[in-house]
């Protein structure tokens, strides 16, 4: 499950949204370390913690 | 006419007489009457062996000013005699043998040839016909004034190669100007494209595009999907990405040139909605200093990218800073 998919699981209101347009920047530097949250500037939703992301199941 | 030689006390001519031992070649120090051998200029030294004038170089060497060395060893009791002359004795002169410094300007009617280096230490001045100078700030200075050019540099065929017109600041170069890295037209340039097997970026995630094929990389400045020119200047940077042919829900996409990890140029569009390849392109001028770098990122659907020439990244210096 990708980082994007985990975030959508936590915040279903973001489904179908363009994350960049709502202040969320996910990034992957193609260095084998995978996706990460580079910036989280959403007006109302808090940045999910790592434990919240880890808890998301398929 | 007044006497202009050395003082009487110094003597105009000195004679040294040695009685040789068997096989003796080197003669120095006190002679038979206790006078120590000395001469100031080997050109003004005569050496006799048993009354026969020897030939300098062939028969003996006299280079130290205090020693004469015969090429062939003398026989026992040979008389070896040296006559040393003072070549010149006027105090205010520059020695031919030892060199020295003139206190004022020197004019020479012919050419000047030197086996050493000509070291200018003074600045030139406006109005100099042809002068070479030096200052600590400016280094080597060439100044001239002519009716057509102030300075002309010619090649061995007497053809003008570089010319500075009279009173001007423009420089005319007759041939091709070859410059080093970082000069205009000689800055780093690169072009790369995606290799096959380009993986699809994650949905809604800015993903660095991987370029497996280098078309060219003039200075070896493109590595690990990153262009780090190291030469300060303004660079035209271009990037393009094509999503592979597929039919998926229309979605916003962004292509961005990142400078030092942050977006500096970007272009957004919508991809998908019908079966086709969808391309994005971004380009522009980017200022890069000695350690700045640029990369290409794509943001959009989780769809495969086209490998090959439809996904590319290239750039070149267009103006030095």
Short mmCIF file of C-alpha atoms in Angstrom, two decimals:
data_model
loop_
_atom_site.label_atom_id
_atom_site.label_comp_id
_atom_site.label_asym_id
_atom_site.label_seq_id
_atom_site.Cartn_x
_atom_site.Cartn_y
_atom_site.Cartn_z
CA UNK A 1 0.00 0.00 0.00
CA UNK A 2 1.41 3.35 -0.98
CA UNK A 3 1.70 6.35 1.30
CA UNK A 4 -1.04 8.05 -0.70
CA UNK A 5 -3.37 5.12 -0.20
CA UNK A 6 -2.67 5.09 3.55
CA UNK A 7 -3.48 8.78 3.81
CA UNK A 8 -6.74 8.29 1.94
CA UNK A 9 -7.59 5.48 4.37
CA UNK A 10 -7.02 7.84 7.29
CA UNK A 11 -8.68 10.84 5.69
CA UNK A 12 -11.36 9.64 3.29
CA UNK A 13 -12.27 13.28 2.62
CA UNK A 14 -9.06 13.53 0.61
CA UNK A 15 -10.07 10.84 -1.85
CA UNK A 16 -10.22 12.23 -5.35
CA UNK A 17 -8.54 15.44 -4.25
CA UNK A 18 -5.38 16.78 -5.76
CA UNK A 19 -3.16 16.62 -2.66
CA UNK A 20 -0.79 19.27 -3.93
CA UNK A 21 -3.69 21.69 -4.30
CA UNK A 22 -4.71 21.23 -0.68
CA UNK A 23 -1.24 21.81 0.72
CA UNK A 24 0.05 18.27 0.94
CA UNK A 25 3.23 17.31 -0.82
CA UNK A 26 4.18 13.66 -1.01
CA UNK A 27 7.55 12.92 -2.53
CA UNK A 28 9.68 10.07 -3.71
CA UNK A 29 13.34 10.76 -4.48
CA UNK A 30 13.75 7.49 -6.40
CA UNK A 31 16.51 6.54 -4.03
CA UNK A 32 14.92 3.35 -2.77
CA UNK A 33 13.63 4.92 0.42
CA UNK A 34 10.07 5.18 -0.83
CA UNK A 35 7.39 7.85 -0.52
CA UNK A 36 7.40 10.39 2.30
CA UNK A 37 5.48 13.44 3.41
CA UNK A 38 7.58 16.40 2.40
CA UNK A 39 5.07 19.09 3.42
CA UNK A 40 1.73 19.01 5.18
CA UNK A 41 -0.05 22.35 5.15
CA UNK A 42 -3.68 21.21 5.03
CA UNK A 43 -6.05 23.81 6.42
CA UNK A 44 -7.91 21.46 8.79
CA UNK A 45 -6.47 17.96 8.70
CA UNK A 46 -3.51 17.18 10.92
CA UNK A 47 -0.47 15.47 9.54
CA UNK A 48 -0.81 11.76 10.33
CA UNK A 49 1.78 10.35 12.68
CA UNK A 50 4.04 7.52 11.66
CA UNK A 51 2.22 5.18 14.04
CA UNK A 52 -1.10 6.13 12.42
CA UNK A 53 0.33 5.38 9.01
CA UNK A 54 1.85 2.11 10.20
CA UNK A 55 -1.49 1.05 11.65
CA UNK A 56 -3.26 1.28 8.31
CA UNK A 57 -3.97 -2.17 6.95
CA UNK A 58 -4.75 -3.24 3.40
CA UNK B 1 93.51 61.09 -22.35
CA UNK B 2 92.92 60.15 -18.72
CA UNK B 3 93.65 56.64 -17.53
CA UNK B 4 90.37 54.74 -17.08
CA UNK B 5 91.69 51.32 -16.00
CA UNK B 6 91.92 49.90 -12.52
CA UNK B 7 93.98 51.62 -9.89
CA UNK B 8 97.75 51.11 -9.88
CA UNK B 9 97.45 49.17 -6.61
CA UNK B 10 95.15 46.63 -8.21
CA UNK B 11 97.42 46.08 -11.14
CA UNK B 12 96.53 45.71 -14.77
CA UNK B 13 98.21 42.33 -15.29
CA UNK B 14 98.94 39.52 -12.87
CA UNK B 15 101.28 36.58 -13.40
CA UNK B 16 101.15 33.27 -11.62
CA UNK B 17 103.80 30.59 -12.04
CA UNK B 18 103.50 27.01 -10.82
CA UNK B 19 105.90 24.11 -10.99
CA UNK B 20 103.85 21.02 -11.69
CA UNK B 21 104.00 17.68 -10.03
CA UNK B 22 103.72 14.56 -12.18
CA UNK B 23 100.19 14.31 -13.67
CA UNK B 24 98.97 17.51 -11.98
CA UNK B 25 95.90 18.95 -13.68
CA UNK B 26 94.42 21.40 -11.19
CA UNK B 27 96.27 24.58 -10.28
CA UNK B 28 95.03 26.93 -7.59
CA UNK B 29 96.12 28.73 -4.47
CA UNK B 30 99.60 30.18 -4.01
CA UNK B 31 102.03 29.95 -6.87
CA UNK B 32 105.78 29.56 -6.60
CA UNK B 33 106.16 33.05 -5.16
CA UNK B 34 103.17 32.91 -2.87
CA UNK B 35 100.60 34.77 -4.98
CA UNK B 36 97.16 33.17 -4.85
CA UNK B 37 95.62 32.49 -8.23
CA UNK B 38 92.66 34.67 -9.05
CA UNK B 39 91.13 35.96 -12.26
CA UNK B 40 87.88 37.81 -12.88
CA UNK B 41 87.14 36.81 -16.43
CA UNK B 42 88.33 33.63 -18.14
CA UNK B 43 88.21 35.47 -21.45
CA UNK B 44 91.12 37.56 -20.20
CA UNK B 45 93.36 34.74 -18.99
CA UNK B 46 96.33 33.26 -20.85
CA UNK B 47 97.76 29.91 -19.73
CA UNK B 48 101.20 28.71 -20.80
CA UNK B 49 102.78 25.29 -20.26
CA UNK B 50 106.55 25.35 -20.64
CA UNK B 51 106.16 28.56 -22.64
CA UNK B 52 103.53 27.19 -25.00
CA UNK B 53 100.22 29.08 -25.01
CA UNK B 54 97.38 26.66 -24.29
CA UNK B 55 93.97 26.79 -25.96
CA UNK B 56 91.08 27.51 -23.59
CA UNK B 57 88.49 24.75 -23.57
CA UNK B 58 90.63 22.31 -25.54
CA UNK B 59 93.66 22.40 -23.27
CA UNK B 60 92.26 23.73 -20.01
CA UNK B 61 89.17 24.98 -18.22
CA UNK B 62 89.04 28.21 -16.23
CA UNK B 63 85.57 28.80 -14.83
CA UNK B 64 85.83 29.32 -11.09
CA UNK B 65 87.98 32.42 -10.92
CA UNK B 66 90.47 30.66 -8.63
CA UNK B 67 91.37 27.41 -10.38
CA UNK B 68 92.76 26.36 -13.75
CA UNK B 69 92.32 22.72 -14.73
CA UNK B 70 94.42 21.18 -17.51
CA UNK B 71 92.84 18.63 -19.79
CA UNK B 72 96.02 16.59 -19.82
CA UNK B 73 98.05 16.15 -16.69
CA UNK B 74 101.36 18.01 -16.64
CA UNK B 75 104.76 16.33 -16.42
CA UNK B 76 106.98 16.66 -13.39
CA UNK B 77 108.51 20.16 -13.14
CA UNK B 78 106.53 21.56 -16.06
CA UNK B 79 106.23 25.32 -15.78
CA UNK B 80 102.58 26.35 -15.84
CA UNK B 81 102.15 30.07 -16.08
CA UNK B 82 98.95 32.14 -16.04
CA UNK B 83 98.66 35.76 -17.08
CA UNK B 84 95.42 37.37 -15.87
CA UNK B 85 94.32 40.72 -17.22
CA UNK B 86 91.86 43.13 -15.73
CA UNK B 87 89.42 43.59 -18.59
CA UNK B 88 88.06 46.87 -17.36
CA UNK B 89 88.29 48.84 -14.19
CA UNK B 90 85.90 51.74 -14.33
CA UNK B 91 83.70 51.72 -11.22
CA UNK B 92 80.38 52.81 -12.76
CA UNK B 93 79.89 49.93 -15.15
CA UNK B 94 77.85 46.76 -15.38
CA UNK B 95 80.00 43.67 -15.46
CA UNK B 96 79.95 41.68 -18.67
CA UNK B 97 80.71 38.50 -16.76
CA UNK B 98 78.53 38.98 -13.71
CA UNK B 99 75.74 41.16 -15.01
CA UNK B 100 74.15 43.89 -12.91
CA UNK B 101 71.63 46.68 -13.04
CA UNK B 102 71.56 49.86 -15.02
CA UNK B 103 70.25 52.85 -13.07
CA UNK B 104 68.54 54.49 -16.04
CA UNK B 105 66.96 53.73 -19.37
CA UNK B 106 68.98 51.66 -21.81
CA UNK B 107 68.71 51.94 -25.57
CA UNK B 108 69.89 49.17 -27.81
CA UNK B 109 70.19 49.53 -31.56
CA UNK B 110 69.81 45.82 -32.29
CA UNK B 111 67.75 42.96 -30.98
CA UNK B 112 67.87 41.86 -27.38
CA UNK B 113 68.33 38.16 -26.83
CA UNK B 114 68.06 36.51 -23.46
CA UNK B 115 68.48 32.92 -22.39
CA UNK B 116 66.55 33.77 -19.23
CA UNK B 117 63.21 35.45 -18.62
CA UNK B 118 62.40 39.08 -19.24
CA UNK B 119 60.88 40.34 -15.99
CA UNK B 120 59.09 43.65 -16.19
CA UNK B 121 58.45 45.33 -12.86
CA UNK B 122 57.05 48.72 -13.84
CA UNK B 123 53.67 49.83 -15.15
CA UNK B 124 53.16 51.06 -18.69
CA UNK B 125 51.62 54.45 -19.44
CA UNK B 126 49.25 56.07 -21.89
CA UNK B 127 51.17 57.19 -24.90
CA UNK B 128 53.68 54.35 -24.82
CA UNK B 129 54.41 53.29 -28.36
CA UNK B 130 55.02 49.70 -27.35
CA UNK B 131 55.55 48.76 -23.75
CA UNK B 132 55.42 45.72 -21.59
CA UNK B 133 54.92 46.20 -17.88
CA UNK B 134 53.71 44.70 -14.67
CA UNK B 135 51.77 45.68 -11.58
CA UNK B 136 50.88 43.41 -8.72
CA UNK B 137 47.18 43.87 -9.43
CA UNK B 138 47.18 43.74 -13.21
CA UNK B 139 49.97 41.27 -13.82
CA UNK B 140 51.46 41.38 -17.30
CA UNK B 141 50.51 44.57 -19.16
CA UNK B 142 50.91 45.21 -22.86
CA UNK B 143 50.34 48.75 -24.07
CA UNK B 144 50.79 50.22 -27.50
CA UNK B 145 49.51 52.80 -29.89
CA UNK B 146 49.34 52.57 -33.61
CA UNK B 147 47.34 54.15 -36.38
CA UNK B 148 45.20 51.05 -36.90
CA UNK B 149 45.71 48.94 -33.81
CA UNK B 150 47.13 49.57 -30.39
CA UNK B 151 48.10 45.93 -29.94
CA UNK B 152 48.57 43.27 -32.56
CA UNK B 153 49.61 39.72 -31.88
CA UNK B 154 50.85 37.81 -34.89
CA UNK B 155 51.64 34.20 -35.59
CA UNK B 156 54.81 32.78 -37.05
CA UNK B 157 53.60 33.61 -40.57
CA UNK B 158 53.42 37.30 -39.59
CA UNK B 159 49.63 37.15 -39.79
CA UNK B 160 47.62 39.12 -37.24
CA UNK B 161 45.82 36.75 -34.89
CA UNK B 162 44.59 39.10 -32.18
CA UNK B 163 44.06 42.82 -32.65
CA UNK B 164 42.94 45.64 -30.37
CA UNK B 165 41.96 48.61 -32.55
CA UNK B 166 43.44 52.00 -31.77
CA UNK B 167 41.76 53.53 -28.75
CA UNK B 168 39.20 50.74 -28.61
CA UNK B 169 38.24 48.06 -26.18
CA UNK B 170 36.96 45.50 -28.66
CA UNK B 171 39.18 42.56 -29.47
CA UNK B 172 39.36 41.05 -32.92
CA UNK B 173 40.33 37.40 -33.13
CA UNK B 174 41.14 36.12 -36.59
CA UNK B 175 40.71 32.43 -35.92
CA UNK B 176 38.50 30.21 -33.84
CA UNK B 177 38.43 31.16 -30.21
CA UNK B 178 38.93 28.07 -28.13
CA UNK B 179 37.94 28.59 -24.54
CA UNK B 180 37.86 26.50 -21.42
CA UNK B 181 34.92 25.09 -19.49
CA UNK B 182 32.62 27.79 -18.23
CA UNK B 183 33.30 30.19 -21.10
CA UNK B 184 30.40 31.27 -23.25
CA UNK B 185 29.51 28.44 -25.54
CA UNK B 186 31.74 26.08 -23.61
CA UNK B 187 29.63 25.53 -20.52
CA UNK B 188 28.41 22.15 -19.40
CA UNK B 189 25.57 20.57 -21.34
CA UNK B 190 23.75 17.30 -20.96
CA UNK B 191 20.86 15.32 -22.38
CA UNK B 192 19.31 12.21 -20.92
CA UNK B 193 16.27 10.09 -21.50
CA UNK B 194 14.44 7.42 -19.62
CA UNK B 195 15.55 3.87 -20.07
CA UNK B 196 13.12 1.04 -20.44
CA UNK B 197 11.55 -0.23 -17.28
CA UNK B 198 10.63 3.17 -15.92
CA UNK B 199 8.40 2.47 -12.93
CA UNK B 200 5.12 4.28 -12.44
CA UNK B 201 5.19 7.07 -9.88
CA UNK B 202 2.93 6.77 -6.85
CA UNK B 203 -0.39 8.53 -7.10
CA UNK B 204 -0.31 12.20 -6.11
CA UNK B 205 3.36 11.97 -5.21
CA UNK B 206 6.15 14.11 -6.60
CA UNK B 207 8.51 11.46 -7.90
CA UNK B 208 12.00 12.06 -9.22
CA UNK B 209 12.21 10.85 -12.80
CA UNK B 210 14.91 8.28 -13.41
CA UNK B 211 17.04 8.69 -16.52
CA UNK B 212 18.90 5.58 -17.53
CA UNK B 213 20.28 6.81 -20.82
CA UNK B 214 22.70 9.70 -21.32
CA UNK B 215 22.63 11.07 -24.85
CA UNK B 216 25.55 13.33 -24.03
CA UNK B 217 27.17 14.82 -20.96
CA UNK B 218 29.91 17.18 -22.06
CA UNK B 219 31.61 17.64 -18.75
CA UNK B 220 30.44 14.67 -16.78
CA UNK B 221 28.09 16.80 -14.69
CA UNK B 222 25.01 14.60 -14.95
CA UNK B 223 24.87 11.71 -12.55
CA UNK B 224 22.23 9.91 -10.51
CA UNK B 225 19.42 11.74 -12.34
CA UNK B 226 20.90 15.07 -11.27
CA UNK B 227 22.67 17.84 -13.20
CA UNK B 228 25.27 19.65 -11.10
CA UNK B 229 27.18 21.84 -13.56
CA UNK B 230 29.54 23.40 -10.93
CA UNK B 231 30.09 26.35 -13.25
CA UNK B 232 28.19 29.45 -12.17
CA UNK B 233 25.82 30.72 -14.81
CA UNK B 234 22.37 30.76 -16.37
CA UNK B 235 21.15 27.48 -17.78
CA UNK B 236 18.36 26.54 -20.13
CA UNK B 237 16.79 23.46 -18.57
CA UNK B 238 14.16 21.34 -20.32
CA UNK B 239 12.20 18.37 -19.12
CA UNK B 240 9.47 16.24 -20.61
CA UNK B 241 7.49 13.24 -19.45
CA UNK B 242 4.98 11.11 -21.29
CA UNK B 243 2.55 8.78 -19.59
CA UNK B 244 2.30 5.50 -21.47
CA UNK B 245 -0.69 4.78 -23.63
CA UNK B 246 -3.62 3.82 -21.37
CA UNK B 247 -7.17 4.75 -20.50
CA UNK B 248 -7.67 5.94 -16.95
CA UNK B 249 -9.62 8.58 -15.08
CA UNK B 250 -8.58 12.12 -15.88
CA UNK B 251 -6.34 13.57 -13.20
CA UNK B 252 -4.21 16.61 -12.60
CA UNK B 253 -0.50 16.23 -13.24
CA UNK B 254 2.51 18.46 -12.69
CA UNK B 255 5.98 18.34 -14.12
CA UNK B 256 8.57 20.27 -12.14
CA UNK B 257 12.23 21.16 -12.32
CA UNK B 258 13.66 21.02 -8.83
CA UNK B 259 16.64 23.14 -7.86
CA UNK B 260 18.46 21.95 -4.77
CA UNK B 261 15.46 19.87 -3.75
CA UNK B 262 12.70 22.41 -4.31
CA UNK B 263 10.47 23.18 -7.28
CA UNK B 264 11.66 26.17 -9.28
CA UNK B 265 9.83 25.69 -12.59
CA UNK B 266 6.61 23.70 -13.04
CA UNK B 267 3.80 23.14 -15.48
CA UNK B 268 0.41 21.58 -14.66
CA UNK B 269 -2.09 19.90 -16.91
CA UNK B 270 -4.68 17.13 -16.93
CA UNK B 271 -3.81 13.65 -18.09
CA UNK B 272 -6.06 10.65 -18.72
CA UNK B 273 -9.76 10.63 -19.54
CA UNK B 274 -9.28 8.77 -22.79
CA UNK B 275 -6.84 6.25 -24.18
CA UNK B 276 -3.71 8.03 -25.30
CA UNK B 277 -0.23 9.01 -24.31
CA UNK B 278 -0.27 12.21 -22.30
CA UNK B 279 2.78 14.40 -22.21
CA UNK B 280 3.99 17.19 -19.98
CA UNK B 281 6.81 19.61 -20.65
CA UNK B 282 8.60 22.25 -18.62
CA UNK B 283 11.51 24.49 -19.56
CA UNK B 284 13.10 27.73 -18.56
CA UNK B 285 16.19 29.57 -17.47
CA UNK B 286 17.69 28.65 -14.14
CA UNK B 287 20.57 30.31 -12.35
CA UNK B 288 22.96 27.76 -10.89
CA UNK B 289 25.97 28.43 -8.73
CA UNK B 290 28.96 26.23 -8.03
CA UNK B 291 27.08 23.55 -6.10
CA UNK B 292 23.47 23.98 -7.25
CA UNK B 293 21.78 21.07 -8.96
CA UNK B 294 18.56 20.38 -10.84
CA UNK B 295 16.34 17.32 -11.10
CA UNK B 296 13.05 16.52 -12.81
CA UNK B 297 9.96 15.46 -10.87
CA UNK B 298 6.56 14.22 -12.03
CA UNK B 299 3.34 14.35 -10.06
CA UNK B 300 0.11 12.74 -11.18
CA UNK B 301 -1.59 9.39 -11.54
CA UNK B 302 -0.06 6.04 -10.72
CA UNK B 303 0.47 5.25 -14.37
CA UNK B 304 3.48 3.96 -16.23
CA UNK B 305 5.74 6.45 -17.95
CA UNK B 306 6.97 6.10 -21.48
CA UNK B 307 10.59 5.12 -21.66
CA UNK B 308 12.85 6.45 -24.37
CA UNK B 309 12.81 9.84 -25.99
CA UNK B 310 9.38 10.90 -24.77
CA UNK B 311 10.72 11.21 -21.25
CA UNK B 312 13.75 13.44 -21.31
CA UNK B 313 15.83 15.93 -19.37
CA UNK B 314 18.44 18.22 -20.90
CA UNK B 315 20.12 21.57 -20.42
CA UNK B 316 23.07 23.79 -21.20
CA UNK B 317 24.68 26.99 -20.04
CA UNK B 318 23.50 29.95 -22.08
CA UNK B 319 25.18 32.77 -20.19
CA UNK B 320 28.01 32.90 -17.74
CA UNK B 321 27.27 34.73 -14.50
#
